[in-house]
Amino acid sequence: YNEEDRVHISQAWNLLLEKCGDKKRSCGTPYYVHPLRVADILAKNKMDAHTIIVAIIHTINIFGVTPGDIKEKFGEQV
């Protein structure tokens, strides 16, 4: 990924951490573990940065983040 892609991926990760805080899933693992694993699988399969960002934030709406918020921060494609 180029520098701009890395910045946007980092922004998505930081947004997830900011919104989920120390919340855990019903199985007891930190909330962010699943999105991280999904993003890792997709990155290993050479998916583009937009896809990695979507993997990181794919369930962030449960923390009050709207599609409009996502569009504003990451653009139409995400």
mmCIF file of N, CA, C and O in Angstrom:
data_model
loop_
_atom_site.group_PDB
_atom_site.id
_atom_site.type_symbol
_atom_site.label_atom_id
_atom_site.label_comp_id
_atom_site.label_asym_id
_atom_site.label_seq_id
_atom_site.Cartn_x
_atom_site.Cartn_y
_atom_site.Cartn_z
ATOM 1 N N TYR A 1 0.841 -1.186 0.000
ATOM 2 C CA TYR A 1 0.000 0.000 0.000
ATOM 3 C C TYR A 1 0.880 1.240 0.000
ATOM 4 O O TYR A 1 1.919 1.271 0.668
ATOM 5 N N ASN A 2 0.424 2.256 -0.721
ATOM 6 C CA ASN A 2 1.199 3.497 -0.733
ATOM 7 C C ASN A 2 0.940 4.268 0.562
ATOM 8 O O ASN A 2 0.112 3.869 1.396
ATOM 9 N N GLU A 3 1.644 5.361 0.729
ATOM 10 C CA GLU A 3 1.565 6.130 1.979
ATOM 11 C C GLU A 3 0.142 6.622 2.252
ATOM 12 O O GLU A 3 -0.346 6.546 3.378
ATOM 13 N N GLU A 4 -0.527 7.115 1.229
ATOM 14 C CA GLU A 4 -1.900 7.608 1.409
ATOM 15 C C GLU A 4 -2.823 6.475 1.853
ATOM 16 O O GLU A 4 -3.653 6.662 2.759
ATOM 17 N N ASP A 5 -2.675 5.308 1.246
ATOM 18 C CA ASP A 5 -3.473 4.150 1.650
ATOM 19 C C ASP A 5 -3.213 3.789 3.104
ATOM 20 O O ASP A 5 -4.152 3.526 3.870
ATOM 21 N N ARG A 6 -1.957 3.764 3.493
ATOM 22 C CA ARG A 6 -1.603 3.421 4.878
ATOM 23 C C ARG A 6 -2.202 4.420 5.865
ATOM 24 O O ARG A 6 -2.673 4.034 6.942
ATOM 25 N N VAL A 7 -2.201 5.687 5.492
ATOM 26 C CA VAL A 7 -2.790 6.716 6.358
ATOM 27 C C VAL A 7 -4.282 6.449 6.536
ATOM 28 O O VAL A 7 -4.802 6.468 7.661
ATOM 29 N N HIS A 8 -4.986 6.176 5.446
ATOM 30 C CA HIS A 8 -6.430 5.936 5.532
ATOM 31 C C HIS A 8 -6.749 4.649 6.294
ATOM 32 O O HIS A 8 -7.709 4.613 7.070
ATOM 33 N N ILE A 9 -5.956 3.624 6.096
ATOM 34 C CA ILE A 9 -6.151 2.378 6.841
ATOM 35 C C ILE A 9 -5.934 2.634 8.331
ATOM 36 O O ILE A 9 -6.715 2.173 9.169
ATOM 37 N N SER A 10 -4.916 3.390 8.663
ATOM 38 C CA SER A 10 -4.658 3.746 10.065
ATOM 39 C C SER A 10 -5.801 4.565 10.643
ATOM 40 O O SER A 10 -6.188 4.383 11.807
ATOM 41 N N GLN A 11 -6.353 5.465 9.852
ATOM 42 C CA GLN A 11 -7.491 6.273 10.315
ATOM 43 C C GLN A 11 -8.695 5.387 10.615
ATOM 44 O O GLN A 11 -9.401 5.605 11.605
ATOM 45 N N ALA A 12 -8.927 4.397 9.768
ATOM 46 C CA ALA A 12 -10.037 3.472 10.003
ATOM 47 C C ALA A 12 -9.803 2.683 11.296
ATOM 48 O O ALA A 12 -10.718 2.518 12.113
ATOM 49 N N TRP A 13 -8.586 2.213 11.475
ATOM 50 C CA TRP A 13 -8.242 1.455 12.686
ATOM 51 C C TRP A 13 -8.428 2.324 13.933
ATOM 52 O O TRP A 13 -9.028 1.895 14.917
ATOM 53 N N ASN A 14 -7.935 3.543 13.869
ATOM 54 C CA ASN A 14 -8.066 4.450 15.009
ATOM 55 C C ASN A 14 -9.521 4.772 15.314
ATOM 56 O O ASN A 14 -9.909 4.867 16.484
ATOM 57 N N LEU A 15 -10.328 4.940 14.270
ATOM 58 C CA LEU A 15 -11.758 5.193 14.465
ATOM 59 C C LEU A 15 -12.405 3.999 15.160
ATOM 60 O O LEU A 15 -13.183 4.169 16.108
ATOM 61 N N LEU A 16 -12.087 2.798 14.713
ATOM 62 C CA LEU A 16 -12.634 1.607 15.359
ATOM 63 C C LEU A 16 -12.247 1.553 16.831
ATOM 64 O O LEU A 16 -13.099 1.340 17.694
ATOM 65 N N LEU A 17 -10.978 1.761 17.117
ATOM 66 C CA LEU A 17 -10.532 1.708 18.511
ATOM 67 C C LEU A 17 -11.193 2.787 19.354
ATOM 68 O O LEU A 17 -11.571 2.544 20.503
ATOM 69 N N GLU A 18 -11.346 3.973 18.777
ATOM 70 C CA GLU A 18 -11.994 5.082 19.485
ATOM 71 C C GLU A 18 -13.443 4.730 19.815
ATOM 72 O O GLU A 18 -13.916 4.989 20.926
ATOM 73 N N LYS A 19 -14.139 4.137 18.863
ATOM 74 C CA LYS A 19 -15.566 3.857 19.049
ATOM 75 C C LYS A 19 -15.821 2.619 19.900
ATOM 76 O O LYS A 19 -16.759 2.591 20.688
ATOM 77 N N CYS A 20 -15.016 1.585 19.747
ATOM 78 C CA CYS A 20 -15.307 0.353 20.490
ATOM 79 C C CYS A 20 -14.684 0.345 21.883
ATOM 80 O O CYS A 20 -15.156 -0.391 22.750
ATOM 81 N N GLY A 21 -13.654 1.162 22.090
ATOM 82 C CA GLY A 21 -13.037 1.230 23.417
ATOM 83 C C GLY A 21 -12.639 -0.142 23.924
ATOM 84 O O GLY A 21 -12.038 -0.928 23.207
ATOM 85 N N ASP A 22 -13.025 -0.445 25.137
ATOM 86 C CA ASP A 22 -12.655 -1.732 25.732
ATOM 87 C C ASP A 22 -13.801 -2.749 25.688
ATOM 88 O O ASP A 22 -13.796 -3.736 26.411
ATOM 89 N N LYS A 23 -14.761 -2.511 24.796
ATOM 90 C CA LYS A 23 -15.895 -3.430 24.681
ATOM 91 C C LYS A 23 -15.426 -4.808 24.212
ATOM 92 O O LYS A 23 -14.475 -4.938 23.480
ATOM 93 N N LYS A 24 -16.155 -5.795 24.661
ATOM 94 C CA LYS A 24 -15.834 -7.176 24.307
ATOM 95 C C LYS A 24 -17.033 -7.811 23.600
ATOM 96 O O LYS A 24 -18.169 -7.420 23.807
ATOM 97 N N ARG A 25 -16.754 -8.811 22.801
ATOM 98 C CA ARG A 25 -17.813 -9.598 22.156
ATOM 99 C C ARG A 25 -18.364 -10.590 23.177
ATOM 100 O O ARG A 25 -17.788 -10.794 24.242
ATOM 101 N N SER A 26 -19.451 -11.227 22.842
ATOM 102 C CA SER A 26 -20.079 -12.165 23.785
ATOM 103 C C SER A 26 -19.140 -13.305 24.169
ATOM 104 O O SER A 26 -19.250 -13.879 25.247
ATOM 105 N N CYS A 27 -18.172 -13.620 23.283
ATOM 106 C CA CYS A 27 -17.214 -14.699 23.582
ATOM 107 C C CYS A 27 -16.079 -14.222 24.490
ATOM 108 O O CYS A 27 -15.252 -15.020 24.914
ATOM 109 N N GLY A 28 -16.033 -12.919 24.776
ATOM 110 C CA GLY A 28 -15.028 -12.391 25.685
ATOM 111 C C GLY A 28 -13.822 -11.753 25.015
ATOM 112 O O GLY A 28 -12.999 -11.140 25.679
ATOM 113 N N THR A 29 -13.688 -11.879 23.706
ATOM 114 C CA THR A 29 -12.543 -11.261 23.017
ATOM 115 C C THR A 29 -12.822 -9.780 22.787
ATOM 116 O O THR A 29 -13.974 -9.364 22.662
ATOM 117 N N PRO A 30 -11.763 -8.980 22.749
ATOM 118 C CA PRO A 30 -11.955 -7.557 22.455
ATOM 119 C C PRO A 30 -12.686 -7.394 21.127
ATOM 120 O O PRO A 30 -12.464 -8.163 20.179
ATOM 121 N N TYR A 31 -13.550 -6.396 21.051
ATOM 122 C CA TYR A 31 -14.369 -6.178 19.866
ATOM 123 C C TYR A 31 -13.540 -6.074 18.594
ATOM 124 O O TYR A 31 -13.916 -6.589 17.547
ATOM 125 N N TYR A 32 -12.386 -5.408 18.680
ATOM 126 C CA TYR A 32 -11.588 -5.111 17.488
ATOM 127 C C TYR A 32 -10.877 -6.323 16.877
ATOM 128 O O TYR A 32 -10.381 -6.257 15.755
ATOM 129 N N VAL A 33 -10.827 -7.455 17.573
ATOM 130 C CA VAL A 33 -10.084 -8.614 17.075
ATOM 131 C C VAL A 33 -10.679 -9.137 15.761
ATOM 132 O O VAL A 33 -9.944 -9.407 14.804
ATOM 133 N N HIS A 34 -11.984 -9.288 15.696
ATOM 134 C CA HIS A 34 -12.607 -9.815 14.477
ATOM 135 C C HIS A 34 -12.330 -8.928 13.263
ATOM 136 O O HIS A 34 -11.855 -9.434 12.234
ATOM 137 N N PRO A 35 -12.595 -7.604 13.330
ATOM 138 C CA PRO A 35 -12.282 -6.770 12.161
ATOM 139 C C PRO A 35 -10.805 -6.831 11.768
ATOM 140 O O PRO A 35 -10.473 -6.811 10.581
ATOM 141 N N LEU A 36 -9.932 -6.914 12.745
ATOM 142 C CA LEU A 36 -8.503 -7.012 12.458
ATOM 143 C C LEU A 36 -8.191 -8.299 11.696
ATOM 144 O O LEU A 36 -7.447 -8.287 10.712
ATOM 145 N N ARG A 37 -8.777 -9.398 12.116
ATOM 146 C CA ARG A 37 -8.549 -10.684 11.433
ATOM 147 C C ARG A 37 -9.089 -10.656 10.008
ATOM 148 O O ARG A 37 -8.450 -11.165 9.084
ATOM 149 N N VAL A 38 -10.275 -10.075 9.826
ATOM 150 C CA VAL A 38 -10.847 -9.968 8.482
ATOM 151 C C VAL A 38 -9.937 -9.122 7.594
ATOM 152 O O VAL A 38 -9.613 -9.504 6.459
ATOM 153 N N ALA A 39 -9.500 -7.978 8.106
ATOM 154 C CA ALA A 39 -8.612 -7.097 7.336
ATOM 155 C C ALA A 39 -7.304 -7.802 6.996
ATOM 156 O O ALA A 39 -6.785 -7.665 5.882
ATOM 157 N N ASP A 40 -6.773 -8.567 7.927
ATOM 158 C CA ASP A 40 -5.528 -9.300 7.695
ATOM 159 C C ASP A 40 -5.697 -10.322 6.568
ATOM 160 O O ASP A 40 -4.846 -10.419 5.685
ATOM 161 N N ILE A 41 -6.781 -11.061 6.588
ATOM 162 C CA ILE A 41 -7.035 -12.046 5.529
ATOM 163 C C ILE A 41 -7.117 -11.354 4.175
ATOM 164 O O ILE A 41 -6.524 -11.802 3.193
ATOM 165 N N LEU A 42 -7.845 -10.254 4.114
ATOM 166 C CA LEU A 42 -8.007 -9.542 2.849
ATOM 167 C C LEU A 42 -6.699 -8.922 2.376
ATOM 168 O O LEU A 42 -6.389 -8.942 1.183
ATOM 169 N N ALA A 43 -5.915 -8.401 3.307
ATOM 170 C CA ALA A 43 -4.615 -7.818 2.934
ATOM 171 C C ALA A 43 -3.679 -8.903 2.386
ATOM 172 O O ALA A 43 -2.973 -8.671 1.403
ATOM 173 N N LYS A 44 -3.696 -10.058 3.004
ATOM 174 C CA LYS A 44 -2.865 -11.171 2.523
ATOM 175 C C LYS A 44 -3.291 -11.622 1.130
ATOM 176 O O LYS A 44 -2.494 -12.196 0.398
ATOM 177 N N ASN A 45 -4.541 -11.356 0.782
ATOM 178 C CA ASN A 45 -5.046 -11.687 -0.547
ATOM 179 C C ASN A 45 -4.962 -10.499 -1.494
ATOM 180 O O ASN A 45 -5.592 -10.509 -2.548
ATOM 181 N N LYS A 46 -4.181 -9.506 -1.088
ATOM 182 C CA LYS A 46 -3.846 -8.351 -1.922
ATOM 183 C C LYS A 46 -5.051 -7.516 -2.355
ATOM 184 O O LYS A 46 -5.093 -6.989 -3.460
ATOM 185 N N MET A 47 -6.031 -7.408 -1.467
ATOM 186 C CA MET A 47 -7.179 -6.560 -1.758
ATOM 187 C C MET A 47 -6.755 -5.092 -1.629
ATOM 188 O O MET A 47 -5.778 -4.775 -0.954
ATOM 189 N N ASP A 48 -7.510 -4.202 -2.248
ATOM 190 C CA ASP A 48 -7.143 -2.784 -2.235
ATOM 191 C C ASP A 48 -7.433 -2.146 -0.879
ATOM 192 O O ASP A 48 -8.070 -2.737 -0.004
ATOM 193 N N ALA A 49 -6.939 -0.925 -0.716
ATOM 194 C CA ALA A 49 -7.057 -0.218 0.564
ATOM 195 C C ALA A 49 -8.503 0.015 0.958
ATOM 196 O O ALA A 49 -8.852 -0.085 2.143
ATOM 197 N N HIS A 50 -9.363 0.331 -0.004
ATOM 198 C CA HIS A 50 -10.772 0.545 0.333
ATOM 199 C C HIS A 50 -11.374 -0.708 0.958
ATOM 200 O O HIS A 50 -12.148 -0.625 1.913
ATOM 201 N N THR A 51 -11.028 -1.857 0.440
ATOM 202 C CA THR A 51 -11.544 -3.121 0.960
ATOM 203 C C THR A 51 -11.030 -3.367 2.377
ATOM 204 O O THR A 51 -11.788 -3.827 3.242
ATOM 205 N N ILE A 52 -9.784 -3.035 2.625
ATOM 206 C CA ILE A 52 -9.211 -3.206 3.968
ATOM 207 C C ILE A 52 -9.920 -2.289 4.956
ATOM 208 O O ILE A 52 -10.257 -2.684 6.079
ATOM 209 N N ILE A 53 -10.171 -1.055 4.537
ATOM 210 C CA ILE A 53 -10.877 -0.101 5.392
ATOM 211 C C ILE A 53 -12.269 -0.621 5.721
ATOM 212 O O ILE A 53 -12.708 -0.588 6.882
ATOM 213 N N VAL A 54 -12.973 -1.109 4.718
ATOM 214 C CA VAL A 54 -14.311 -1.658 4.945
ATOM 215 C C VAL A 54 -14.251 -2.832 5.921
ATOM 216 O O VAL A 54 -15.106 -2.957 6.803
ATOM 217 N N ALA A 55 -13.243 -3.674 5.790
ATOM 218 C CA ALA A 55 -13.101 -4.799 6.715
ATOM 219 C C ALA A 55 -12.941 -4.314 8.152
ATOM 220 O O ALA A 55 -13.542 -4.868 9.076
ATOM 221 N N ILE A 56 -12.166 -3.272 8.328
ATOM 222 C CA ILE A 56 -11.917 -2.749 9.673
ATOM 223 C C ILE A 56 -13.182 -2.157 10.287
ATOM 224 O O ILE A 56 -13.450 -2.337 11.474
ATOM 225 N N ILE A 57 -13.973 -1.474 9.476
ATOM 226 C CA ILE A 57 -15.128 -0.756 10.028
ATOM 227 C C ILE A 57 -16.468 -1.409 9.675
ATOM 228 O O ILE A 57 -17.513 -0.789 9.848
ATOM 229 N N HIS A 58 -16.461 -2.661 9.250
ATOM 230 C CA HIS A 58 -17.686 -3.254 8.713
ATOM 231 C C HIS A 58 -18.848 -3.374 9.692
ATOM 232 O O HIS A 58 -19.986 -3.515 9.266
ATOM 233 N N THR A 59 -18.618 -3.300 10.975
ATOM 234 C CA THR A 59 -19.737 -3.322 11.929
ATOM 235 C C THR A 59 -19.717 -2.121 12.877
ATOM 236 O O THR A 59 -20.349 -2.148 13.923
ATOM 237 N N ILE A 60 -19.035 -1.080 12.481
ATOM 238 C CA ILE A 60 -18.864 0.084 13.354
ATOM 239 C C ILE A 60 -20.176 0.832 13.593
ATOM 240 O O ILE A 60 -20.286 1.616 14.533
ATOM 241 N N ASN A 61 -21.187 0.556 12.770
ATOM 242 C CA ASN A 61 -22.470 1.226 12.945
ATOM 243 C C ASN A 61 -23.092 0.942 14.306
ATOM 244 O O ASN A 61 -23.875 1.748 14.802
ATOM 245 N N ILE A 62 -22.749 -0.164 14.933
ATOM 246 C CA ILE A 62 -23.313 -0.458 16.256
ATOM 247 C C ILE A 62 -22.814 0.515 17.316
ATOM 248 O O ILE A 62 -23.373 0.581 18.404
ATOM 249 N N PHE A 63 -21.795 1.286 16.975
ATOM 250 C CA PHE A 63 -21.268 2.298 17.890
ATOM 251 C C PHE A 63 -21.709 3.705 17.502
ATOM 252 O O PHE A 63 -21.127 4.691 17.928
ATOM 253 N N GLY A 64 -22.739 3.785 16.658
ATOM 254 C CA GLY A 64 -23.314 5.079 16.316
ATOM 255 C C GLY A 64 -22.684 5.786 15.132
ATOM 256 O O GLY A 64 -23.011 6.931 14.856
ATOM 257 N N VAL A 65 -21.789 5.131 14.426
ATOM 258 C CA VAL A 65 -21.177 5.725 13.238
ATOM 259 C C VAL A 65 -22.123 5.475 12.064
ATOM 260 O O VAL A 65 -22.503 4.334 11.805
ATOM 261 N N THR A 66 -22.492 6.536 11.368
ATOM 262 C CA THR A 66 -23.465 6.428 10.277
ATOM 263 C C THR A 66 -22.764 6.266 8.925
ATOM 264 O O THR A 66 -21.579 6.594 8.797
ATOM 265 N N PRO A 67 -23.509 5.803 7.920
ATOM 266 C CA PRO A 67 -22.938 5.761 6.574
ATOM 267 C C PRO A 67 -22.450 7.138 6.114
ATOM 268 O O PRO A 67 -21.431 7.235 5.434
ATOM 269 N N GLY A 68 -23.158 8.186 6.500
ATOM 270 C CA GLY A 68 -22.723 9.537 6.164
ATOM 271 C C GLY A 68 -21.381 9.886 6.791
ATOM 272 O O GLY A 68 -20.536 10.531 6.161
ATOM 273 N N ASP A 69 -21.184 9.462 8.036
ATOM 274 C CA ASP A 69 -19.895 9.678 8.713
ATOM 275 C C ASP A 69 -18.775 8.982 7.942
ATOM 276 O O ASP A 69 -17.700 9.537 7.744
ATOM 277 N N ILE A 70 -19.051 7.756 7.526
ATOM 278 C CA ILE A 70 -18.054 6.962 6.788
ATOM 279 C C ILE A 70 -17.732 7.633 5.455
ATOM 280 O O ILE A 70 -16.561 7.780 5.090
ATOM 281 N N LYS A 71 -18.777 8.036 4.744
ATOM 282 C CA LYS A 71 -18.574 8.686 3.449
ATOM 283 C C LYS A 71 -17.755 9.962 3.593
ATOM 284 O O LYS A 71 -16.837 10.217 2.809
ATOM 285 N N GLU A 72 -18.062 10.737 4.606
ATOM 286 C CA GLU A 72 -17.343 11.992 4.844
ATOM 287 C C GLU A 72 -15.866 11.741 5.155
ATOM 288 O O GLU A 72 -14.988 12.448 4.674
ATOM 289 N N LYS A 73 -15.602 10.722 5.936
ATOM 290 C CA LYS A 73 -14.227 10.456 6.369
ATOM 291 C C LYS A 73 -13.406 9.693 5.335
ATOM 292 O O LYS A 73 -12.229 9.953 5.177
ATOM 293 N N PHE A 74 -14.046 8.739 4.615
ATOM 294 C CA PHE A 74 -13.293 7.841 3.750
ATOM 295 C C PHE A 74 -13.700 7.876 2.283
ATOM 296 O O PHE A 74 -13.080 7.191 1.467
ATOM 297 N N GLY A 75 -14.725 8.634 1.951
ATOM 298 C CA GLY A 75 -15.109 8.761 0.542
ATOM 299 C C GLY A 75 -16.224 7.819 0.135
ATOM 300 O O GLY A 75 -16.624 6.911 0.868
ATOM 301 N N GLU A 76 -16.711 8.047 -1.061
ATOM 302 C CA GLU A 76 -17.851 7.316 -1.615
ATOM 303 C C GLU A 76 -17.596 5.816 -1.752
ATOM 304 O O GLU A 76 -18.469 5.002 -1.496
ATOM 305 N N GLN A 77 -16.401 5.435 -2.184
ATOM 306 C CA GLN A 77 -16.130 4.009 -2.424
ATOM 307 C C GLN A 77 -16.225 3.169 -1.167
ATOM 308 O O GLN A 77 -16.669 2.031 -1.213
ATOM 309 N N VAL A 78 -15.806 3.724 -0.048
ATOM 310 C CA VAL A 78 -15.861 2.977 1.210
ATOM 311 C C VAL A 78 -17.296 2.964 1.708
ATOM 312 O O VAL A 78 -17.809 1.971 2.117
#
